[in-house]
CSV table of C-alpha atoms and ligand atoms in Angstrom, one decimal:
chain,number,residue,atom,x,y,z
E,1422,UNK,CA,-20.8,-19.7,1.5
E,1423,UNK,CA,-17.2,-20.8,0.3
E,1424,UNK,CA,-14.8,-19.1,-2.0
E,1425,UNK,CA,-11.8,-20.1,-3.1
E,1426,UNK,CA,-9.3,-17.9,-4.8
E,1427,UNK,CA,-5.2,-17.7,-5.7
E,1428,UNK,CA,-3.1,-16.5,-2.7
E,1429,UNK,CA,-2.8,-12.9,-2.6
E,1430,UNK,CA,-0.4,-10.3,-2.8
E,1431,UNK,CA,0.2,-7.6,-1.2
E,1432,UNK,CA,1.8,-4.5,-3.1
E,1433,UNK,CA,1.6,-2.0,-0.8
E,1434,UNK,CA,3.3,-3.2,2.4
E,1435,UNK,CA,5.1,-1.9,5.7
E,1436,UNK,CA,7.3,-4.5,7.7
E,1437,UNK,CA,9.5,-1.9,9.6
E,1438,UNK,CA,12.7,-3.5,11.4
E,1439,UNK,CA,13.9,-4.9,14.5
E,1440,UNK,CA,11.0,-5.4,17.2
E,1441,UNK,CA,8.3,-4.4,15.1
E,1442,UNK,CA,9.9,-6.7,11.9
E,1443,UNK,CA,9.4,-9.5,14.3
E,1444,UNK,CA,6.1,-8.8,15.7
E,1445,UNK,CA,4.1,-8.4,12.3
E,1446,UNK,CA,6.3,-10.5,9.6
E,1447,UNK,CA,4.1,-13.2,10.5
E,1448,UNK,CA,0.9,-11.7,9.4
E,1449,UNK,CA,1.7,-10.8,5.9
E,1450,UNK,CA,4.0,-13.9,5.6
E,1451,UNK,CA,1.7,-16.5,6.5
E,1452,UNK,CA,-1.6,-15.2,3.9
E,1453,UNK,CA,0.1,-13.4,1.3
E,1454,UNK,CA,2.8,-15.2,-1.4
E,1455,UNK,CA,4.2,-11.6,-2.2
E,1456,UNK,CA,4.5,-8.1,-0.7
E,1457,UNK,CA,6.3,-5.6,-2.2
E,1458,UNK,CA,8.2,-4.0,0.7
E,1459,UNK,CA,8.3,0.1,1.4
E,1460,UNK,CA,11.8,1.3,1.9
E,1461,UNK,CA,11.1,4.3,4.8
E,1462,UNK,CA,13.1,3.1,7.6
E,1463,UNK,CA,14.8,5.6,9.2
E,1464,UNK,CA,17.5,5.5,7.6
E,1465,UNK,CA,15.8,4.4,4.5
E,1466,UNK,CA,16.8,1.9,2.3
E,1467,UNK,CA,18.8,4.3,-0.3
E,1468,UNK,CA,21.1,2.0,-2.4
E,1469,UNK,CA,20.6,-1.6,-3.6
E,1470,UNK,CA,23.1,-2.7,-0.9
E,1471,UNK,CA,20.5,-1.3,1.6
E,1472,UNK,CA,18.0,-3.3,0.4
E,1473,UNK,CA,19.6,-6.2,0.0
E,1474,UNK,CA,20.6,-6.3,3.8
E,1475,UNK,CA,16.9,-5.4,4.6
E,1476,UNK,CA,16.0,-8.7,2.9
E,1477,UNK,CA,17.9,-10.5,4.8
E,1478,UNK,CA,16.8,-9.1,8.0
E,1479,UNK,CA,13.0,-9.6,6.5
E,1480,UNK,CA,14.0,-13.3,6.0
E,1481,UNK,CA,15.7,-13.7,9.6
E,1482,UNK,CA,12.6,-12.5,11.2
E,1483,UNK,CA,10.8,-14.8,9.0
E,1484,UNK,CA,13.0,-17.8,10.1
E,1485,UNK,CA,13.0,-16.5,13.6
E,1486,UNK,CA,9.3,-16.6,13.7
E,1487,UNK,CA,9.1,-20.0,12.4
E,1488,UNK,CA,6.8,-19.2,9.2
E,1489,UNK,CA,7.9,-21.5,6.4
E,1490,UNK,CA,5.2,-20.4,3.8
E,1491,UNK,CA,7.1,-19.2,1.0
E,1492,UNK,CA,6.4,-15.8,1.5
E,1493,UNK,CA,8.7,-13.7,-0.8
E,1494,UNK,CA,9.7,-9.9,0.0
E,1495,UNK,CA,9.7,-7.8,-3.0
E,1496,UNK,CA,12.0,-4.7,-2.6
E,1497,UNK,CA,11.6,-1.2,-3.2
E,1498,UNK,CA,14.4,1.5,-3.4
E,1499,UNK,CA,13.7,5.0,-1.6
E,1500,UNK,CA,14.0,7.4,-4.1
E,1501,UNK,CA,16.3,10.5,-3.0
E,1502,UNK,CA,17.8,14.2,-4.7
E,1503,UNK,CA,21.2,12.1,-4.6
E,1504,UNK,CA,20.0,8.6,-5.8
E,1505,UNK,CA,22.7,7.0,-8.5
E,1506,UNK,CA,21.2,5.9,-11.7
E,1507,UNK,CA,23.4,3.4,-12.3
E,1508,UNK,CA,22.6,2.1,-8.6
E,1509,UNK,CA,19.2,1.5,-9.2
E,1510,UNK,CA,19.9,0.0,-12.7
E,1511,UNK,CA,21.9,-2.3,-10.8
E,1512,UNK,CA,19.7,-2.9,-8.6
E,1513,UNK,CA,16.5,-4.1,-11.0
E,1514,UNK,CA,18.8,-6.0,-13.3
E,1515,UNK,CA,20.2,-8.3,-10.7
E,1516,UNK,CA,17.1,-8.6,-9.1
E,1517,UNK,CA,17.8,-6.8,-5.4
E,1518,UNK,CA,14.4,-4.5,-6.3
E,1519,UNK,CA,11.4,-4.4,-8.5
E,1520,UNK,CA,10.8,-0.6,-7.9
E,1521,UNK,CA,11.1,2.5,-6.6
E,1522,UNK,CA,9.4,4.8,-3.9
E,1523,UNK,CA,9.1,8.2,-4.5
E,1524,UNK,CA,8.2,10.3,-1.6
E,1525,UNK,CA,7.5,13.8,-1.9
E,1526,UNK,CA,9.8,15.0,1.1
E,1527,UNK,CA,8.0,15.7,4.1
E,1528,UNK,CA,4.6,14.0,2.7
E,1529,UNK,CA,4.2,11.6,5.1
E,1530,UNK,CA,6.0,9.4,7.6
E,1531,UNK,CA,10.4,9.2,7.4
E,1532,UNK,CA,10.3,11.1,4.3
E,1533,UNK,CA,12.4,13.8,5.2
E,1534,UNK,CA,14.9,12.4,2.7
E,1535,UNK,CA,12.3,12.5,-0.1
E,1536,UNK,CA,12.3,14.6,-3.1
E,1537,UNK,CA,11.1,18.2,-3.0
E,1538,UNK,CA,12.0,19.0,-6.9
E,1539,UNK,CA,11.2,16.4,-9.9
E,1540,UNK,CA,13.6,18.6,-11.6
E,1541,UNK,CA,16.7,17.1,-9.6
E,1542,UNK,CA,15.2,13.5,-10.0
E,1543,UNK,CA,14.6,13.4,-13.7
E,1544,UNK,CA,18.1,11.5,-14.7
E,1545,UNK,CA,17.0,9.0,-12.6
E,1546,UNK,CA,13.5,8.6,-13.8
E,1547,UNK,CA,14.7,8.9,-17.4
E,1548,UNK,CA,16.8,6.2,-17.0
E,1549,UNK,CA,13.7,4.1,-15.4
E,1550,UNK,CA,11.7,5.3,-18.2
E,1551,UNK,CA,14.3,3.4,-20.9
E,1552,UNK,CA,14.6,0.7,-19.0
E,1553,UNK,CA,11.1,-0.4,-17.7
E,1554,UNK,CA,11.4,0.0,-14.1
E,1555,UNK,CA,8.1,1.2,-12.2
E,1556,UNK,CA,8.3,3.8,-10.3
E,1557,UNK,CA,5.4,3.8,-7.3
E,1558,UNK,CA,4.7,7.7,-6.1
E,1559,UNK,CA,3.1,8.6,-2.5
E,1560,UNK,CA,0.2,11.3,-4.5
E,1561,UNK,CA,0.1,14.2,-2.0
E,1562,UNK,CA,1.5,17.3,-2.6
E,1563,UNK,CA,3.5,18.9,0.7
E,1564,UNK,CA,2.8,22.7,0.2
E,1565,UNK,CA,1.6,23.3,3.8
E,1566,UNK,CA,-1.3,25.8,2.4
E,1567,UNK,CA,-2.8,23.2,0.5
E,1568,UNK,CA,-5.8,21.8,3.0
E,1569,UNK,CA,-4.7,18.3,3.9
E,1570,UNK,CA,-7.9,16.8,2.6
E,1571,UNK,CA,-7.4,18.4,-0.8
E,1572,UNK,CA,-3.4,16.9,-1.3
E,1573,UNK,CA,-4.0,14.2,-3.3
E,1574,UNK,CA,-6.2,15.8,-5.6
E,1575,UNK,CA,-3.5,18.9,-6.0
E,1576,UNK,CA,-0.8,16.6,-6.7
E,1577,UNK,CA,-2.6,15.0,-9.5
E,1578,UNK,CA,-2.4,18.3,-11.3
E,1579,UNK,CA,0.7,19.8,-10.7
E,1580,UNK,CA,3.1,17.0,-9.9
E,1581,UNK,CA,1.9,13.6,-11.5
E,1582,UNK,CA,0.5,14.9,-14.6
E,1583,UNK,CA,3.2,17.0,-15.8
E,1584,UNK,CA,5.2,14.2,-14.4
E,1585,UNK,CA,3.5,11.8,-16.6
E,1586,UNK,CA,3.6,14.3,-20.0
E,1587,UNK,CA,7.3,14.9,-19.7
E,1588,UNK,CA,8.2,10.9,-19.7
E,1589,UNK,CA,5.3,8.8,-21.0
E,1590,UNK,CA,6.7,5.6,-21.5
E,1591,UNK,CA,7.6,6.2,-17.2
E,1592,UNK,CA,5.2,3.2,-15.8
E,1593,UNK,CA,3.7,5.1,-12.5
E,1594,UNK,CA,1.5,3.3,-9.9
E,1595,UNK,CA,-0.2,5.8,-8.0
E,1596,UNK,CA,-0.2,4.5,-4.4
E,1597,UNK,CA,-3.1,4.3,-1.5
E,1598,UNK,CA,-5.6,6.4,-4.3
E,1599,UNK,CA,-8.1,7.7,-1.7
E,1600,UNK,CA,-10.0,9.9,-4.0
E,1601,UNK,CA,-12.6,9.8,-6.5
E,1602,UNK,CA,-10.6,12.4,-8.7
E,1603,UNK,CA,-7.6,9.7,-8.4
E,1604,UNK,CA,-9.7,7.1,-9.3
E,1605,UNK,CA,-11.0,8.5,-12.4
E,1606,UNK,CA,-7.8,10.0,-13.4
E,1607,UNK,CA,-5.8,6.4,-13.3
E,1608,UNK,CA,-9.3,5.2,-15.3
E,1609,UNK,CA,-8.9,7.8,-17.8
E,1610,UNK,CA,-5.2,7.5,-18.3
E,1611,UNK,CA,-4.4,5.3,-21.7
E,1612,UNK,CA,-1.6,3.5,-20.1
E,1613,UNK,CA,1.6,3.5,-18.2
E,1614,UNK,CA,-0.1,4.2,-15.2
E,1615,UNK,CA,-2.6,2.0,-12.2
E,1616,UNK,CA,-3.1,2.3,-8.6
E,1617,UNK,CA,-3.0,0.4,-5.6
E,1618,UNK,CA,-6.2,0.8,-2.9
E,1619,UNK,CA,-5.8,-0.3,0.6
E,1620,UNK,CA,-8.4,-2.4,2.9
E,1621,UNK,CA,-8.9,0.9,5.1
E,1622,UNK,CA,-10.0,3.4,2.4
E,1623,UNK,CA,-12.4,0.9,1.0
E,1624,UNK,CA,-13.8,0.1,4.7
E,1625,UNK,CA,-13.8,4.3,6.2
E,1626,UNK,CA,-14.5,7.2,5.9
E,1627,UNK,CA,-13.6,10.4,7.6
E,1628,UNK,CA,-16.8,10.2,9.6
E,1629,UNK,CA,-15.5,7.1,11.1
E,1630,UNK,CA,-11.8,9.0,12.6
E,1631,UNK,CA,-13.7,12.2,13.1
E,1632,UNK,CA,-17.5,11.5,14.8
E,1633,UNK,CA,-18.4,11.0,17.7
E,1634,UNK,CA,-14.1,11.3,19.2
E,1635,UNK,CA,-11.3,10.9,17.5
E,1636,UNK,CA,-10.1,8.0,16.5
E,1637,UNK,CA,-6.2,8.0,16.0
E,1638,UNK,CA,-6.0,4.6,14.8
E,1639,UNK,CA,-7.9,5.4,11.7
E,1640,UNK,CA,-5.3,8.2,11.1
E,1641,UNK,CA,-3.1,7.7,8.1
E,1642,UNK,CA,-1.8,8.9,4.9
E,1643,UNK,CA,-3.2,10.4,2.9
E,1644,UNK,CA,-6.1,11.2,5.4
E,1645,UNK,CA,-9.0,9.4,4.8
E,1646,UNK,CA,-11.7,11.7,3.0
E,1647,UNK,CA,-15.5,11.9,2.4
E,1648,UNK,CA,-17.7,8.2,2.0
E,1649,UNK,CA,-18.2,9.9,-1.6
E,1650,UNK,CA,-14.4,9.2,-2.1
E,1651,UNK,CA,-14.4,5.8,-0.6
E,1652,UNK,CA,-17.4,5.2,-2.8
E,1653,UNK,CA,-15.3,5.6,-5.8
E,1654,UNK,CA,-12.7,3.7,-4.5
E,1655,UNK,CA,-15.4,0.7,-4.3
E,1656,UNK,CA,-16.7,0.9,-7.4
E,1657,UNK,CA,-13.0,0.5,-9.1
E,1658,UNK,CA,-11.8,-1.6,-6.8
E,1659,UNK,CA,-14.9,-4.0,-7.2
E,1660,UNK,CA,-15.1,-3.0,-11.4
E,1661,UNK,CA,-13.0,-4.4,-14.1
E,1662,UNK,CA,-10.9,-2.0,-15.0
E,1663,UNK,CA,-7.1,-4.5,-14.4
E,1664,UNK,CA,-5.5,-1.4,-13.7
E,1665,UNK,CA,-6.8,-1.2,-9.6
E,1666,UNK,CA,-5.0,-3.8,-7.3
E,1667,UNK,CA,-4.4,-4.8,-3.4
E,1668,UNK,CA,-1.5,-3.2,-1.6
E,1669,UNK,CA,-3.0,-2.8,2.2
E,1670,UNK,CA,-0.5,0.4,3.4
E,1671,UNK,CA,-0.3,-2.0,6.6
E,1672,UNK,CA,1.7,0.5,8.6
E,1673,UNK,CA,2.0,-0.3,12.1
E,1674,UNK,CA,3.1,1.7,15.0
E,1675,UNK,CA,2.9,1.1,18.9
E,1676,UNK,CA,0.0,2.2,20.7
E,1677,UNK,CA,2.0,4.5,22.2
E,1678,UNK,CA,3.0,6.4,19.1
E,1679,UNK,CA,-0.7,6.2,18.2
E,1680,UNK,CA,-2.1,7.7,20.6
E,1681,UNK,CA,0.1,10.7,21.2
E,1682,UNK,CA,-0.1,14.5,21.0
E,1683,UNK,CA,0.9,14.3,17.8
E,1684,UNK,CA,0.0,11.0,17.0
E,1685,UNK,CA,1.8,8.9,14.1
E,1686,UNK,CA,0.1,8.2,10.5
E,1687,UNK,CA,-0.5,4.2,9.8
E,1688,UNK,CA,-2.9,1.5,9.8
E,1689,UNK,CA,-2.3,-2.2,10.9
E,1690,UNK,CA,-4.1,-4.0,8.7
E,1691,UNK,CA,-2.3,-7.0,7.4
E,1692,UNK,CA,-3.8,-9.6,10.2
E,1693,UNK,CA,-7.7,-9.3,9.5
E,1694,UNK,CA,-7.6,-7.8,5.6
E,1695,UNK,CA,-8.8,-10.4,3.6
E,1696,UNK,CA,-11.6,-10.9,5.6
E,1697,UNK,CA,-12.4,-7.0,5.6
E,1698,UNK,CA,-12.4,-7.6,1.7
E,1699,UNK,CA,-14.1,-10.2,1.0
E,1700,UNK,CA,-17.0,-8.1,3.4
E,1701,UNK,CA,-16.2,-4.9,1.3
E,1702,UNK,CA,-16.8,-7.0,-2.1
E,1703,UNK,CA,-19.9,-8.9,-0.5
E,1704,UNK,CA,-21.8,-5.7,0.1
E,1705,UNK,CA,-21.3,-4.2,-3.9
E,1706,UNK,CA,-22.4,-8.1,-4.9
E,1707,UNK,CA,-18.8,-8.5,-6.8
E,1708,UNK,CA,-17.2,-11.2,-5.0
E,1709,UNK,CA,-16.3,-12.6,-8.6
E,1710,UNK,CA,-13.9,-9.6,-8.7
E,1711,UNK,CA,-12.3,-10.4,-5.5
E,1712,UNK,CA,-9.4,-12.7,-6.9
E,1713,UNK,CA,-8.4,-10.6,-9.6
E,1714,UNK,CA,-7.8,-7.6,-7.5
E,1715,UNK,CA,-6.3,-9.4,-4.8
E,1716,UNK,CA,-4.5,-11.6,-6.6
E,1717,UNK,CA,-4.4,-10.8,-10.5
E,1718,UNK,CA,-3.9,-7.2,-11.3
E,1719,UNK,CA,-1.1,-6.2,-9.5
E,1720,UNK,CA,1.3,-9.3,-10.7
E,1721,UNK,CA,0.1,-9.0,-14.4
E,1722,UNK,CA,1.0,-4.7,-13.6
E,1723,UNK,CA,4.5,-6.2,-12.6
E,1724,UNK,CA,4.8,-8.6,-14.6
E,1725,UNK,CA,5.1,-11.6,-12.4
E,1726,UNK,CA,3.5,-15.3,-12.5
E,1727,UNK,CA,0.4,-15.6,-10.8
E,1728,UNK,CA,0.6,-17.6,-7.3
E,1729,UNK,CA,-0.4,-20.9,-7.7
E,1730,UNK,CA,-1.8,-21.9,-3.7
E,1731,UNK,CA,-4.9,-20.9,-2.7
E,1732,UNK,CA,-6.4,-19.7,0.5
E,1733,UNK,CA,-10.4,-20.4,1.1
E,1734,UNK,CA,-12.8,-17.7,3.0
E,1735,UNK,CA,-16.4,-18.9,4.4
E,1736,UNK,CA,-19.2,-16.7,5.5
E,1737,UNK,CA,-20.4,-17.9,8.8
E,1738,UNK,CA,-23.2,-16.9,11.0
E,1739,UNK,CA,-20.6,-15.9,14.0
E,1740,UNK,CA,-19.1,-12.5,13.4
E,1741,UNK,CA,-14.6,-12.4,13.2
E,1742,UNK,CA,-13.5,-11.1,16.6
E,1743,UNK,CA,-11.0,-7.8,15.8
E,1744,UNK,CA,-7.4,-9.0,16.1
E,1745,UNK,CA,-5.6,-9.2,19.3
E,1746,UNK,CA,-3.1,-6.5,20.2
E,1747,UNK,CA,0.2,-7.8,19.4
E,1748,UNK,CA,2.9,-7.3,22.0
E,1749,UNK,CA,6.2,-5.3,20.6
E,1750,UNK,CA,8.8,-4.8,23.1
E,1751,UNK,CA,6.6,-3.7,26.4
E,1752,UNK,CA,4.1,-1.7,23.6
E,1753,UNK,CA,1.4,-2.9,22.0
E,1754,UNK,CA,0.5,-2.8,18.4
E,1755,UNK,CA,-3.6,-2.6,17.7
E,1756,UNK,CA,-5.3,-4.2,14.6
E,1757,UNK,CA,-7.3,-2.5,12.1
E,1758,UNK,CA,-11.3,-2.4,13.7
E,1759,UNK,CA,-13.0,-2.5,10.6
E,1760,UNK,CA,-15.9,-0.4,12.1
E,1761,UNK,CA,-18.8,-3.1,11.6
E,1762,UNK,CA,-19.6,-6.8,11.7
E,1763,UNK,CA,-17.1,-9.1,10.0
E,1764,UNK,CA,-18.7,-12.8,9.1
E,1765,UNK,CA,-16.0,-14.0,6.2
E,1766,UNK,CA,-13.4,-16.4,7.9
E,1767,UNK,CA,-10.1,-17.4,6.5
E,1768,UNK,CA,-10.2,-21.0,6.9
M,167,DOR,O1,-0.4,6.2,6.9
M,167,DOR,C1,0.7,6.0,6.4
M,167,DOR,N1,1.7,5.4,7.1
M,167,DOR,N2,1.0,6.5,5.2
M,167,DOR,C2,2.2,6.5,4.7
M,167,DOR,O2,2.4,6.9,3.6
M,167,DOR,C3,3.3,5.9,5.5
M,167,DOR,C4,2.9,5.0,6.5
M,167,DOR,C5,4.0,4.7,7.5
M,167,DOR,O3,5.1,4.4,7.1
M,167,DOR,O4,3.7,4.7,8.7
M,168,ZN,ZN1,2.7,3.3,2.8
C-alpha cells in the first residue's frame, strides 16, 4: 500500500546550534518543507537580531551539510519579562519571525529566562493581540507542589484561560498537548486558539518510560501521562477538527546528557517520524487524515501556502530498522524507538 501526500511541516521543532545544528539539520531539512524553529538556546534567541543570525547559522549548516531541498526555517522569538514590543513588531513585519515562545520560567529545558508573571508580559502580548502575531505557550505550570503529571492540566486553568479571557483576539497555539483535558479544551475553545501534537505522545505512554526500567530517552516535556491521555491525543490528532497539527518537539541531546543522574528532557524524533505516523494513523483506520495534519492544518493556522512537493510512504512486509545513532562531537545522539513494529517506508 502507497500513499502519497503534500510535504510536511514541522511546527514544533528543535535544531539547537553548533555540533548538534550540524548533526540533525539534515533530518528535518531533507522531509519537511517548513519547521518553525524554537528559540531556547542558551542564550536564547531574545531580539529579532538574535534570530536573524540563528538563521543564518541554520542555513550554513544546511549548506555545510550539502542538503539543497528547499527547506525553510521559520523563526520564533523567546519571550522574556524584558522583551521590547516594538522589537517583536519589528520583527513579524519584516519577516525575521512568525511567532513567539512563551516559556513559563523554569518549565522545562533553558527557560530560566522565561516568564514567571503574565502580568509583566501583557504590553507585549497586547500589542501581539492588535497586530495578529501568534503567540505559541509551553502549557505547564512551574509551581513545584503541583505533581508533575498534573502540570498541564493546572496550567489550563489558572494561566491559559484567564490568559485567553483577558485578550481574546490573542491567537494561542497550545504546544506538545499531552492530555485529554488539553485536548478537549482546544476542541471546545470557539477560536483563537489550536495545538500542536508530537510523534512521541501519540506513539507512548508513561507505561512505556516507566515499566519494566526506566527509559530516559522517552523522558520529555511535559512528561508523558496515562495511554488514556495519549488516546485522546489519537482521536484529535486522527479527527477533523483543523485546529490539531504536526510539530514533532524533536529535541535532541547526547546520549550522555540522556542518560545522566539527572538526565535531560527531549526526544529525537525528526529522522523516523513520518513513518511513526503514518503507523499511528494506520492503526485508528484514518490514513485519509494523515495529510491534513501533517501538512494542512498548521499552514492554514499560520496562514501560509500549502507545500506543493510531495513525499510517498509504502507499507512493506519488512519492518523500518530504528535510526542509527548519529555521531555529535565524540557523543552520540539516539533516535526515537517507537516501541513496536514499524512497516511504513518513506520512499
Ligand atoms: O522535552 C522537551 N525538550 N520539552 C521541551 O519543552 C524542551 C525540549 C528541549 O529543548 O530539550
Ligand atoms: Zn519543544
Amino acid at each position: 500500500m502507497r500513499i502519497t501526500l503534500r510535504r510536511p511541516d514541522d511546527w514544533h521543532l528543535h535544531l539547537r546550534d553548533g555540533d548538534m545544528l550540524a548533526a540533525v539539520v539534515e533530518a528535518s531539512a531533507t522531509r519537511f518543507a517548513r519547521a518553525l524553529i524554537m528559540p531556547n538556546l542558551i542564550p536564547p534567541v531574545v531580539t529579532g537580531a538574535d534570530a536573524k543570525r540563528y538563521r543564518q547559522r541554520i542555513e550554513e549548516a544546511l549548506q555545510n551539510a550539502g542538503v539543497d531541498s528547499g527547506f525553510t526555517a521559520l523563526m520564533t522569538l523567546y519571550l522574556t519579562e524584558d522583551t521590547v514590543a516594538q522589537d517583536v513588531l519589528n520583527a513579524a513585519n519584516d519577516g525575521t519571525v512568525l511567532a513567539v515562545k512563551l516559556y513559563p520560567a523554569g518549565a522545562t529545558t533553558n527557560s530560566a529566562s522565561g516568564v514567571a508573571s503574565i502580568d509583566r508580559v501583557m504590553p507585549v502580548l497586547e500589542m501581539m493581540a492588535d497586530n495578529d502575531i501568534m503567540l505559541c505557550i509551553h502549557g505547564e505550570v512551574t509551581d513545584p507542589s503541583i505533581d508533575i503529571f498534573d502540570r498541564e492540566a493546572r496550567f489550563i486553568d489558572t494561566v491559559l484561560d484567564p490568559l485567553r479571557k483577558r485578550l481574546p483576539e490573542l491567537r494561542i497555539v497550545m504546544e506538545h498537548i499531552t492530555t485529554g483535558d488539553a485536548a478537549q479544551y482546544v476542541s471546545e475553545s470557539e477560536r483563537n486558539l489550536a495545538a500542536s501534537i508530537t510523534t512521541h505522545h501519540l506513539m507512548i505512554n508513561r507505561n512505556h518510560m516507566l515499566a519494566g526500567g526506566i527509559r530516559p530517552h522517552y523522558y520529555c516535556l511535559p512528561i508523558v501521562k496515562r495511554e488514556e491521555h495519549r488516546q485522546a491525543l489519537v482521536k484529535v490528532a486522527t479527527g477533523t477538527d483543523n485546529r490539531f497539527f504536526l510539530g514533532t518537539d524533536s529535541a535532541p541531546h547526547t546520549r550522555t546528557a540522556k542518560l545522566s543522574e539527572c538526565g535531560c528532557a527531549g526526544v529525537f524524533s525528526a529522522a523516523n517520524t513520518l513513518e511513526c505516523l503514518a503507523t499511528v494513523f494506520d492503526e485508528a483506520c484514518a490514513l485519509d487524515r494523515l495529510e491534513a495534519f501533517t501538512s494542512a492544518n498548521g499552514a492554514n493556522w499560520y496562514g501560509l501556502p500549502l507545500n506543493n512537493q510531495s513525499i510517498t510512504l509504502e507499507k512493506r512486509s519488512e519492518e523500518l530498522p530504528c535510526p542509527p545513532p548519529i555521531a555529535v562531537g565524540d557523543d552520540l545522539l539516539v533516535a526515537f524507538d517507537p516501541a513496536r513494529p514499524i512497516f511504513w517506508h518513506l520512499v
